[in-house]
Coordinates of C-alpha atoms in Angstrom, one line a residue:
M292 CA -11.1 -3.9 22.8
R293 CA -7.3 -3.5 22.9
V294 CA -5.6 -3.8 19.6
A295 CA -1.8 -3.9 19.1
V296 CA -0.7 -2.6 15.7
L297 CA 2.7 -3.6 14.4
S298 CA 4.8 -3.8 11.3
Y299 CA 8.5 -4.1 10.5
P300 CA 10.7 -1.5 12.3
M301 CA 12.3 0.2 9.3
L302 CA 8.9 1.0 7.8
F303 CA 8.7 4.0 10.1
Q304 CA 12.1 5.3 9.0
T305 CA 10.9 5.9 5.5
A306 CA 8.1 7.7 3.7
G307 CA 5.5 5.9 1.7
G308 CA 1.9 4.7 1.4
L309 CA 2.2 1.8 3.9
K310 CA 3.5 4.0 6.7
M311 CA 0.7 6.4 6.1
K312 CA -1.9 3.6 5.9
V313 CA -0.8 2.2 9.3
G314 CA -1.1 5.6 11.0
R315 CA -4.4 6.5 9.4
T316 CA -5.8 3.1 10.3
V317 CA -4.9 3.5 14.0
D318 CA -6.4 7.0 14.1
A319 CA -9.6 5.8 12.5
L320 CA -9.9 2.9 14.9
V321 CA -9.4 5.2 17.9
Q322 CA -12.1 7.5 16.6
R323 CA -14.5 4.5 16.7
G324 CA -13.6 4.0 20.4
I325 CA -11.2 1.1 19.9
D326 CA -8.1 1.2 22.0
A327 CA -5.7 0.7 19.1
R328 CA -2.1 1.8 19.0
L329 CA 1.3 1.2 17.6
V330 CA 3.1 -1.1 20.0
D331 CA 6.7 -0.6 21.2
P332 CA 8.0 -4.2 21.6
L333 CA 10.7 -3.0 24.0
K334 CA 8.2 -1.8 26.5
E335 CA 4.9 -3.7 25.9
R336 CA 3.9 -7.3 25.7
L337 CA 1.5 -8.7 23.1
R338 CA -0.2 -10.8 25.6
D339 CA -1.6 -7.7 27.3
F340 CA -3.8 -7.0 24.2
D341 CA -7.0 -8.6 22.9
L342 CA -5.8 -8.8 19.3
V343 CA -2.8 -8.1 17.2
H344 CA -3.0 -6.4 13.8
V345 CA 0.2 -6.9 11.7
F346 CA 0.8 -5.0 8.5
A347 CA 2.7 -7.1 5.9
P348 CA 3.9 -10.7 6.3
Y349 CA 7.4 -10.0 5.1
N350 CA 10.6 -8.4 6.5
G351 CA 10.6 -10.6 9.5
N352 CA 7.0 -10.1 10.6
H353 CA 6.4 -13.8 10.8
R354 CA 8.2 -13.7 14.1
V355 CA 5.6 -11.2 15.4
V356 CA 2.8 -13.5 14.4
E357 CA 4.6 -16.5 16.0
Q358 CA 5.0 -14.6 19.3
A359 CA 1.4 -13.4 19.3
K360 CA 0.1 -16.9 18.7
G361 CA 2.5 -18.3 21.3
D362 CA 1.0 -15.9 23.7
G363 CA -2.6 -17.0 22.8
V364 CA -3.5 -13.7 21.1
P365 CA -5.4 -13.8 17.8
V366 CA -3.8 -12.1 14.8
V367 CA -5.3 -10.2 11.9
M368 CA -2.9 -9.5 9.1
S369 CA -3.1 -6.9 6.3
T370 CA -1.0 -8.7 3.6
I371 CA 0.0 -5.7 1.4
I372 CA 1.3 -8.0 -1.4
S373 CA 1.5 -6.2 -4.7
G374 CA 2.4 -7.5 -8.1
R375 CA 1.5 -10.7 -9.9
F376 CA 2.4 -14.1 -8.3
S377 CA 0.9 -17.1 -10.1
R378 CA 0.1 -20.6 -9.0
W379 CA 3.1 -21.8 -11.0
Q380 CA 5.4 -19.3 -9.3
G381 CA 4.1 -20.4 -5.9
W382 CA 4.8 -24.0 -6.7
R383 CA 8.3 -23.1 -7.8
A384 CA 8.9 -21.1 -4.6
R385 CA 7.8 -24.0 -2.5
F386 CA 10.1 -26.3 -4.5
L387 CA 13.1 -23.9 -4.0
T388 CA 12.2 -23.6 -0.3
R389 CA 12.4 -27.4 0.2
L390 CA 15.7 -27.4 -1.8
V391 CA 17.3 -24.7 0.3
G392 CA 16.2 -26.5 3.4
R393 CA 17.7 -29.8 2.3
L394 CA 21.0 -28.2 1.2
S395 CA 21.4 -26.3 4.4
G396 CA 20.3 -29.1 6.8
W397 CA 17.2 -27.1 7.5
E398 CA 19.2 -24.2 9.0
M399 CA 18.2 -21.8 6.2
T400 CA 14.8 -20.8 4.9
T401 CA 13.4 -18.5 2.1
N402 CA 11.5 -15.3 2.1
Y403 CA 8.5 -17.3 0.7
Q404 CA 8.5 -19.6 3.6
Q405 CA 8.6 -16.7 6.1
I406 CA 5.7 -15.1 4.4
L407 CA 3.8 -18.5 4.2
T408 CA 4.4 -18.9 8.0
A409 CA 2.9 -15.5 8.8
L410 CA -0.1 -16.1 6.5
T411 CA -0.7 -19.6 7.9
L412 CA -0.6 -18.6 11.5
A413 CA -2.7 -15.5 11.2
D414 CA -6.4 -15.9 12.1
H415 CA -7.6 -13.7 9.3
L416 CA -6.1 -11.9 6.3
V417 CA -7.1 -8.5 5.0
V418 CA -6.4 -7.6 1.3
L419 CA -6.9 -4.6 -0.8
G420 CA -8.7 -6.3 -3.7
S421 CA -9.7 -9.5 -5.5
S422 CA -6.4 -9.8 -7.4
E423 CA -4.4 -9.7 -4.1
R424 CA -6.8 -12.3 -2.7
Q425 CA -6.3 -14.5 -5.7
V426 CA -2.5 -14.3 -5.2
L427 CA -2.9 -15.6 -1.7
V428 CA -5.2 -18.5 -2.8
D429 CA -3.1 -19.5 -5.9
A430 CA 0.5 -18.8 -4.8
Y431 CA 0.3 -19.3 -1.0
L432 CA -2.6 -21.8 -0.9
M433 CA -4.7 -19.8 1.6
P434 CA -8.4 -20.6 1.9
S435 CA -10.6 -17.9 0.5
S436 CA -12.8 -18.1 3.6
K437 CA -9.9 -16.7 5.6
I438 CA -9.6 -13.5 3.5
S439 CA -11.6 -10.3 3.5
I440 CA -11.3 -7.3 1.2
V441 CA -11.0 -3.9 2.8
H442 CA -10.1 -1.0 0.4
N443 CA -7.8 1.8 1.5
G444 CA -9.3 5.0 2.9
I445 CA -8.8 8.6 1.9
G446 CA -8.3 11.5 4.3
D447 CA -11.0 14.1 4.6
E448 CA -8.5 16.8 3.7
F449 CA -8.4 15.6 0.1
F450 CA -12.2 15.8 -0.4
R451 CA -12.0 19.5 0.6
A452 CA -8.7 20.4 -1.0
T453 CA -8.1 23.8 -2.5
P454 CA -4.9 25.1 -4.3
Q455 CA -4.5 28.1 -2.0
A456 CA -1.8 26.7 0.4
F457 CA 0.2 25.3 -2.5
H458 CA 0.2 28.6 -4.4
E459 CA 1.2 30.5 -1.2
R460 CA 4.2 28.2 -0.7
W461 CA 5.2 28.1 -4.4
P462 CA 3.9 31.3 -6.0
K463 CA 6.0 30.9 -9.1
L464 CA 4.4 27.6 -10.1
R465 CA 1.4 29.0 -11.8
R466 CA 1.6 27.3 -15.1
P467 CA -0.6 24.2 -15.6
F468 CA 1.4 21.1 -14.4
V469 CA 1.3 17.4 -14.1
L470 CA 1.9 16.1 -10.6
H471 CA 3.8 13.0 -9.6
T472 CA 3.9 12.1 -5.8
G473 CA 5.8 9.2 -4.4
Q474 CA 9.3 8.1 -3.4
I475 CA 11.8 9.1 -6.1
C476 CA 12.9 5.8 -7.4
E477 CA 12.8 3.4 -10.4
V478 CA 9.7 1.6 -9.1
K479 CA 7.7 4.9 -9.2
N480 CA 9.0 5.6 -12.7
Q481 CA 9.3 9.4 -12.6
L482 CA 12.0 9.1 -15.3
G483 CA 9.6 7.2 -17.5
L484 CA 7.0 10.0 -17.1
V485 CA 9.6 12.7 -17.9
R486 CA 10.7 10.9 -21.0
A487 CA 7.2 10.3 -22.1
L488 CA 6.3 14.0 -21.9
K489 CA 9.6 15.4 -23.2
G490 CA 9.1 17.9 -26.0
Q491 CA 5.5 18.6 -24.8
D492 CA 4.4 22.0 -23.5
I493 CA 3.8 20.5 -20.1
D494 CA 5.5 21.1 -16.7
I495 CA 6.0 18.2 -14.3
V496 CA 6.1 18.7 -10.5
M497 CA 7.6 15.8 -8.5
I498 CA 7.1 15.5 -4.7
G499 CA 8.6 12.7 -2.7
Q500 CA 11.5 11.3 -0.6
V501 CA 14.9 10.6 -2.1
N502 CA 16.8 7.8 -0.3
S503 CA 19.8 6.1 -1.9
E504 CA 18.7 7.0 -5.5
S505 CA 19.8 10.6 -5.7
A506 CA 21.3 9.8 -9.1
Y507 CA 17.8 8.8 -10.3
L508 CA 16.5 12.3 -9.3
Q509 CA 19.4 13.9 -11.1
A510 CA 18.5 11.9 -14.2
C511 CA 14.9 13.1 -14.0
L512 CA 16.0 16.7 -13.7
G513 CA 18.6 16.4 -16.4
E514 CA 16.2 14.8 -18.8
G515 CA 13.4 17.3 -18.2
G516 CA 15.4 20.5 -17.8
S517 CA 13.4 23.6 -16.8
R518 CA 10.1 21.8 -17.3
V519 CA 10.6 19.5 -14.3
H520 CA 10.4 20.8 -10.7
Y521 CA 11.3 18.8 -7.6
L522 CA 9.8 20.2 -4.4
G523 CA 11.2 17.6 -2.0
E524 CA 9.3 15.5 0.5
L525 CA 6.2 17.0 2.1
P526 CA 4.3 15.7 5.1
H527 CA 1.2 13.8 4.3
G528 CA -1.8 15.9 4.8
E529 CA -3.2 19.4 4.0
L530 CA -0.2 20.6 1.9
I531 CA -0.1 17.5 -0.3
A532 CA -3.9 17.8 -0.7
S533 CA -3.4 21.4 -1.9
A534 CA -0.8 20.2 -4.4
Y535 CA -3.3 17.8 -5.9
A536 CA -5.9 20.6 -6.1
A537 CA -3.3 22.9 -7.7
C538 CA -2.3 20.5 -10.5
T539 CA -4.1 19.9 -13.8
L540 CA -3.5 16.2 -13.8
V541 CA -1.9 13.5 -11.7
A542 CA 0.3 10.9 -13.5
I543 CA 2.0 8.1 -11.6
P544 CA 2.9 5.3 -14.1
S545 CA 4.7 3.1 -11.6
R546 CA 6.3 -0.3 -12.4
Y547 CA 3.7 -1.9 -10.0
E548 CA 1.3 -0.8 -7.2
G549 CA -1.0 -2.3 -4.7
M550 CA -3.8 0.1 -4.1
P551 CA -2.0 3.4 -4.8
N552 CA -3.1 5.9 -2.2
S553 CA -1.8 8.7 -4.4
I554 CA -4.2 7.9 -7.2
L555 CA -7.2 7.6 -4.8
E556 CA -6.2 11.0 -3.2
A557 CA -5.9 12.6 -6.6
L558 CA -9.4 11.5 -7.5
A559 CA -10.7 12.7 -4.1
S560 CA -9.1 16.1 -4.9
D561 CA -11.1 16.0 -8.1
R562 CA -8.2 15.5 -10.5
A563 CA -8.0 13.0 -13.3
A564 CA -5.2 10.5 -13.0
V565 CA -2.9 8.4 -15.2
L566 CA -1.7 5.2 -13.4
T567 CA 0.0 1.9 -14.0
D568 CA -2.0 -1.0 -15.4
T569 CA -0.3 -3.3 -12.8
H570 CA -2.2 -2.7 -9.6
T571 CA -4.7 -4.5 -7.3
M572 CA -7.6 -2.1 -7.4
D573 CA -10.8 -4.1 -8.3
F574 CA -13.4 -1.3 -8.4
E575 CA -14.3 0.6 -11.6
L576 CA -12.0 3.3 -12.8
P577 CA -14.0 5.2 -15.4
S578 CA -12.0 6.1 -18.5
D579 CA -13.2 9.7 -18.4
V580 CA -11.2 10.3 -15.2
T581 CA -8.4 7.7 -15.4
A582 CA -6.1 6.1 -17.9
Q583 CA -4.2 2.9 -17.1
V584 CA -0.9 2.4 -19.0
A585 CA 2.1 0.1 -19.1
S586 CA 4.9 1.7 -17.3
T587 CA 7.4 1.0 -20.1
D588 CA 5.2 2.4 -22.9
H589 CA 6.2 6.0 -23.2
E590 CA 3.9 6.6 -26.2
A591 CA 0.9 5.3 -24.2
I592 CA 1.8 7.5 -21.2
R593 CA 2.0 10.5 -23.5
R594 CA -1.3 9.8 -25.2
A595 CA -3.1 9.2 -21.9
V596 CA -1.8 12.5 -20.4
L597 CA -2.7 14.5 -23.5
R598 CA -6.2 12.9 -23.7
L599 CA -7.1 13.8 -20.2
L600 CA -5.6 17.3 -20.5
A601 CA -7.6 17.9 -23.6
N602 CA -10.8 16.5 -22.1
P603 CA -10.8 17.1 -18.4
P604 CA -13.7 15.6 -16.4
A605 CA -16.5 17.9 -15.3
P606 CA -16.1 19.4 -11.8
G607 CA -17.0 16.9 -9.1
R608 CA -16.8 13.9 -11.5
A609 CA -13.4 12.5 -10.4
R610 CA -14.3 13.0 -6.7
S611 CA -17.5 11.1 -7.1
V612 CA -15.6 7.9 -8.0
V613 CA -14.1 7.6 -4.5
S614 CA -16.8 9.4 -2.5
Q615 CA -17.4 6.4 -0.2
M616 CA -13.8 5.6 0.6
S617 CA -13.2 7.3 4.0
W618 CA -11.0 6.0 6.8
G619 CA -14.1 5.8 8.9
V620 CA -15.5 3.1 6.6
V621 CA -12.2 1.2 6.7
A622 CA -12.3 1.3 10.6
A623 CA -15.8 0.0 10.7
R624 CA -15.0 -2.9 8.4
L625 CA -11.9 -3.8 10.5
E626 CA -13.9 -3.7 13.7
E627 CA -16.3 -6.2 12.2
I628 CA -13.4 -8.5 11.3
Y629 CA -11.8 -8.0 14.8
R630 CA -15.0 -9.0 16.6
R631 CA -15.6 -12.0 14.4
V632 CA -12.0 -13.2 15.0
L633 CA -12.4 -12.7 18.7
D634 CA -15.7 -14.5 18.8
N635 CA -14.1 -17.5 17.0
S636 CA -10.9 -17.5 19.0
P637 CA -10.2 -20.4 21.4
A638 CA -9.2 -19.9 25.1
P639 CA -5.6 -18.6 25.5
A640 CA -4.1 -22.0 26.6
K641 CA -5.7 -23.8 23.8
D642 CA -4.6 -21.1 21.4
R643 CA -1.0 -21.4 22.5
E644 CA -1.1 -25.2 21.9
Q645 CA -2.6 -24.7 18.4
A646 CA 0.1 -22.1 17.6
G647 CA 2.8 -24.6 18.4
V648 CA 1.2 -27.2 16.1
A649 CA 0.9 -24.6 13.3
I650 CA 4.5 -23.5 13.6
G651 CA 5.6 -27.1 13.4
A652 CA 3.4 -27.6 10.3
C653 CA 5.0 -24.7 8.6
E654 CA 8.4 -26.0 9.3
G655 CA 7.4 -29.4 8.2
A656 CA 6.1 -28.0 4.9
S657 CA 9.6 -26.9 4.1
A658 CA 10.9 -30.4 4.7

């Protein structure tokens, strides 16, 4: 089975959970004997593959789906849609899409319509949890039978993490500290964490990429003073895992998340975690190893951190919560979906004809 894996080009120019997820997924599929790889559209044709797996329906990826369907190649899409989007908001988006179409003589469209086109044309949709599935059903009118839940995986290095490599790299960071990993930006809410813990006898270590929001980093450092340490961006893997093992607690009270890899990796590294209450994870997060808080409630963040610091879980307890979430399990589930899609796919010529009909239907929906 030859699987072409694609997403929007600029994804691979940044750091973040989705970039890591794509790479780890490809590696896990290859380990199962599937010929999966990131495709270079400049050198390879989608029609030369058995199936296309697209990550995210936005940032122009609807064109990838249109091309694949036009070539008669079935498409599986990981939707990666985070945040709440209700049935009412979906109705409003469809109304505005029609309005934009009429006002522009159907020469302009909306981001919602592009996402809807990608979702409609894809043969099967993969989501991270039941809340994301409900968004697709309510706001994008997708049939639930077209959607499967596949949770994120966790790298083996996190399950065996030790603090040794981190301490060798930063020998002066020996005080107990709270760790925040992720892009340095307002969405990840590092500044909210710093303000919540200001005045407490707690150090904060931040790891992550800084793009255009260097002023935000300076605000974090200025607010926290000597108690906040920024270590820069680290490659995903052994050293990040060691950082988790070296910390006392992980706290990432983001504005919103999908299924935050950083929280899963923290638990795999046997560390308790404070996280946002706006996420798409639908499995149990026991209160003795996690605390879910509103990103804007500094008092709640402070109480959650102090509670877990005062009552840390027993060794092995946090790790046990995610013990079955390996990338191998993810790859096995995806292979099942791929084979089911291929078994139900029409012949290429018929598929191309149906793709044309679907594209017309999507365009007609905006009329």
